[in-house]
């Protein structure tokens, strides 16, 4: 039936949300989730979600272990991020 198809992405999202919790290893995050999933998770928690998969995983593990959002490193004066 059509109603199951409509709600399927939401069910997947809830499952993915529950599985990323304290104690998960960086290797598990790398193997089980794609960059888009990790970005969504970070964005929802107001953690910097820009960067490579490895950087996202570091931020997530730090957040889960400490409960603190990683501090953004500012670039030296006169330097800008690549767009």
mmCIF file of C-alpha atoms in Angstrom:
data_model
loop_
_atom_site.group_PDB
_atom_site.id
_atom_site.type_symbol
_atom_site.label_atom_id
_atom_site.label_comp_id
_atom_site.label_asym_id
_atom_site.label_seq_id
_atom_site.Cartn_x
_atom_site.Cartn_y
_atom_site.Cartn_z
ATOM 1 C CA UNK A 1 0.000 0.000 0.000
ATOM 2 C CA UNK A 2 1.036 3.565 -0.679
ATOM 3 C CA UNK A 3 1.021 4.682 2.981
ATOM 4 C CA UNK A 4 3.901 2.323 3.838
ATOM 5 C CA UNK A 5 6.037 3.773 1.050
ATOM 6 C CA UNK A 6 5.438 7.318 2.265
ATOM 7 C CA UNK A 7 6.612 6.584 5.826
ATOM 8 C CA UNK A 8 9.549 4.287 4.978
ATOM 9 C CA UNK A 9 12.219 7.049 4.830
ATOM 10 C CA UNK A 10 11.116 8.370 8.229
ATOM 11 C CA UNK A 11 11.422 4.887 9.778
ATOM 12 C CA UNK A 12 14.932 4.527 8.347
ATOM 13 C CA UNK A 13 15.871 7.949 9.719
ATOM 14 C CA UNK A 14 14.629 7.064 13.209
ATOM 15 C CA UNK A 15 16.565 3.780 13.157
ATOM 16 C CA UNK A 16 19.715 5.559 12.048
ATOM 17 C CA UNK A 17 19.233 8.194 14.780
ATOM 18 C CA UNK A 18 18.969 5.530 17.492
ATOM 19 C CA UNK A 19 22.042 3.646 16.296
ATOM 20 C CA UNK A 20 24.441 6.584 16.535
ATOM 21 C CA UNK A 21 25.015 6.765 20.259
ATOM 22 C CA UNK A 22 27.770 6.813 22.847
ATOM 23 C CA UNK A 23 30.105 3.864 22.450
ATOM 24 C CA UNK A 24 29.867 3.557 18.675
ATOM 25 C CA UNK A 25 33.289 3.177 17.102
ATOM 26 C CA UNK A 26 34.622 5.407 14.327
ATOM 27 C CA UNK A 27 35.050 2.330 12.123
ATOM 28 C CA UNK A 28 31.360 1.455 12.542
ATOM 29 C CA UNK A 29 30.328 4.990 11.561
ATOM 30 C CA UNK A 30 32.550 4.774 8.505
ATOM 31 C CA UNK A 31 31.219 1.377 7.407
ATOM 32 C CA UNK A 32 27.520 1.833 8.195
ATOM 33 C CA UNK A 33 26.747 5.430 7.218
ATOM 34 C CA UNK A 34 27.310 7.585 4.173
ATOM 35 C CA UNK A 35 28.418 11.217 4.296
ATOM 36 C CA UNK A 36 24.875 12.520 3.810
ATOM 37 C CA UNK A 37 23.587 10.590 6.843
ATOM 38 C CA UNK A 38 26.440 11.859 8.999
ATOM 39 C CA UNK A 39 25.902 15.428 7.795
ATOM 40 C CA UNK A 40 22.190 15.236 8.687
ATOM 41 C CA UNK A 41 23.042 13.895 12.147
ATOM 42 C CA UNK A 42 25.539 16.702 12.749
ATOM 43 C CA UNK A 43 23.274 19.413 11.376
ATOM 44 C CA UNK A 44 20.411 18.314 13.638
ATOM 45 C CA UNK A 45 22.717 18.743 16.653
ATOM 46 C CA UNK A 46 24.199 22.023 15.396
ATOM 47 C CA UNK A 47 27.645 20.486 14.898
ATOM 48 C CA UNK A 48 29.737 21.654 11.934
ATOM 49 C CA UNK A 49 28.620 19.361 9.110
ATOM 50 C CA UNK A 50 30.957 20.555 6.373
ATOM 51 C CA UNK A 51 33.969 18.439 5.464
ATOM 52 C CA UNK A 52 35.145 14.990 4.601
ATOM 53 C CA UNK A 53 33.629 11.851 6.067
ATOM 54 C CA UNK A 54 36.634 11.296 8.349
ATOM 55 C CA UNK A 55 36.273 14.808 9.796
ATOM 56 C CA UNK A 56 32.550 14.310 10.422
ATOM 57 C CA UNK A 57 33.245 11.039 12.204
ATOM 58 C CA UNK A 58 35.854 12.704 14.452
ATOM 59 C CA UNK A 59 33.346 15.401 15.402
ATOM 60 C CA UNK A 60 30.588 12.880 16.087
ATOM 61 C CA UNK A 61 32.796 10.639 18.242
ATOM 62 C CA UNK A 62 34.054 13.682 20.176
ATOM 63 C CA UNK A 63 30.487 14.869 20.753
ATOM 64 C CA UNK A 64 29.289 11.446 21.892
ATOM 65 C CA UNK A 65 32.243 10.923 24.247
ATOM 66 C CA UNK A 66 32.307 14.398 25.821
ATOM 67 C CA UNK A 67 28.835 15.817 25.264
ATOM 68 C CA UNK A 68 30.513 18.951 23.919
ATOM 69 C CA UNK A 69 30.360 20.293 20.408
ATOM 70 C CA UNK A 70 33.795 20.446 18.796
ATOM 71 C CA UNK A 71 35.113 23.993 18.547
ATOM 72 C CA UNK A 72 35.511 25.299 15.020
ATOM 73 C CA UNK A 73 39.096 26.201 14.258
ATOM 74 C CA UNK A 74 39.299 29.647 12.775
ATOM 75 C CA UNK A 75 41.626 30.321 9.881
ATOM 76 C CA UNK A 76 44.518 32.760 10.261
ATOM 77 C CA UNK A 77 43.822 36.369 9.244
ATOM 78 C CA UNK A 78 43.679 36.809 5.496
ATOM 79 C CA UNK A 79 42.922 33.125 4.818
ATOM 80 C CA UNK A 80 39.566 31.865 3.585
ATOM 81 C CA UNK A 81 38.015 28.475 3.104
ATOM 82 C CA UNK A 82 37.873 27.155 -0.412
ATOM 83 C CA UNK A 83 34.422 27.297 -1.921
#
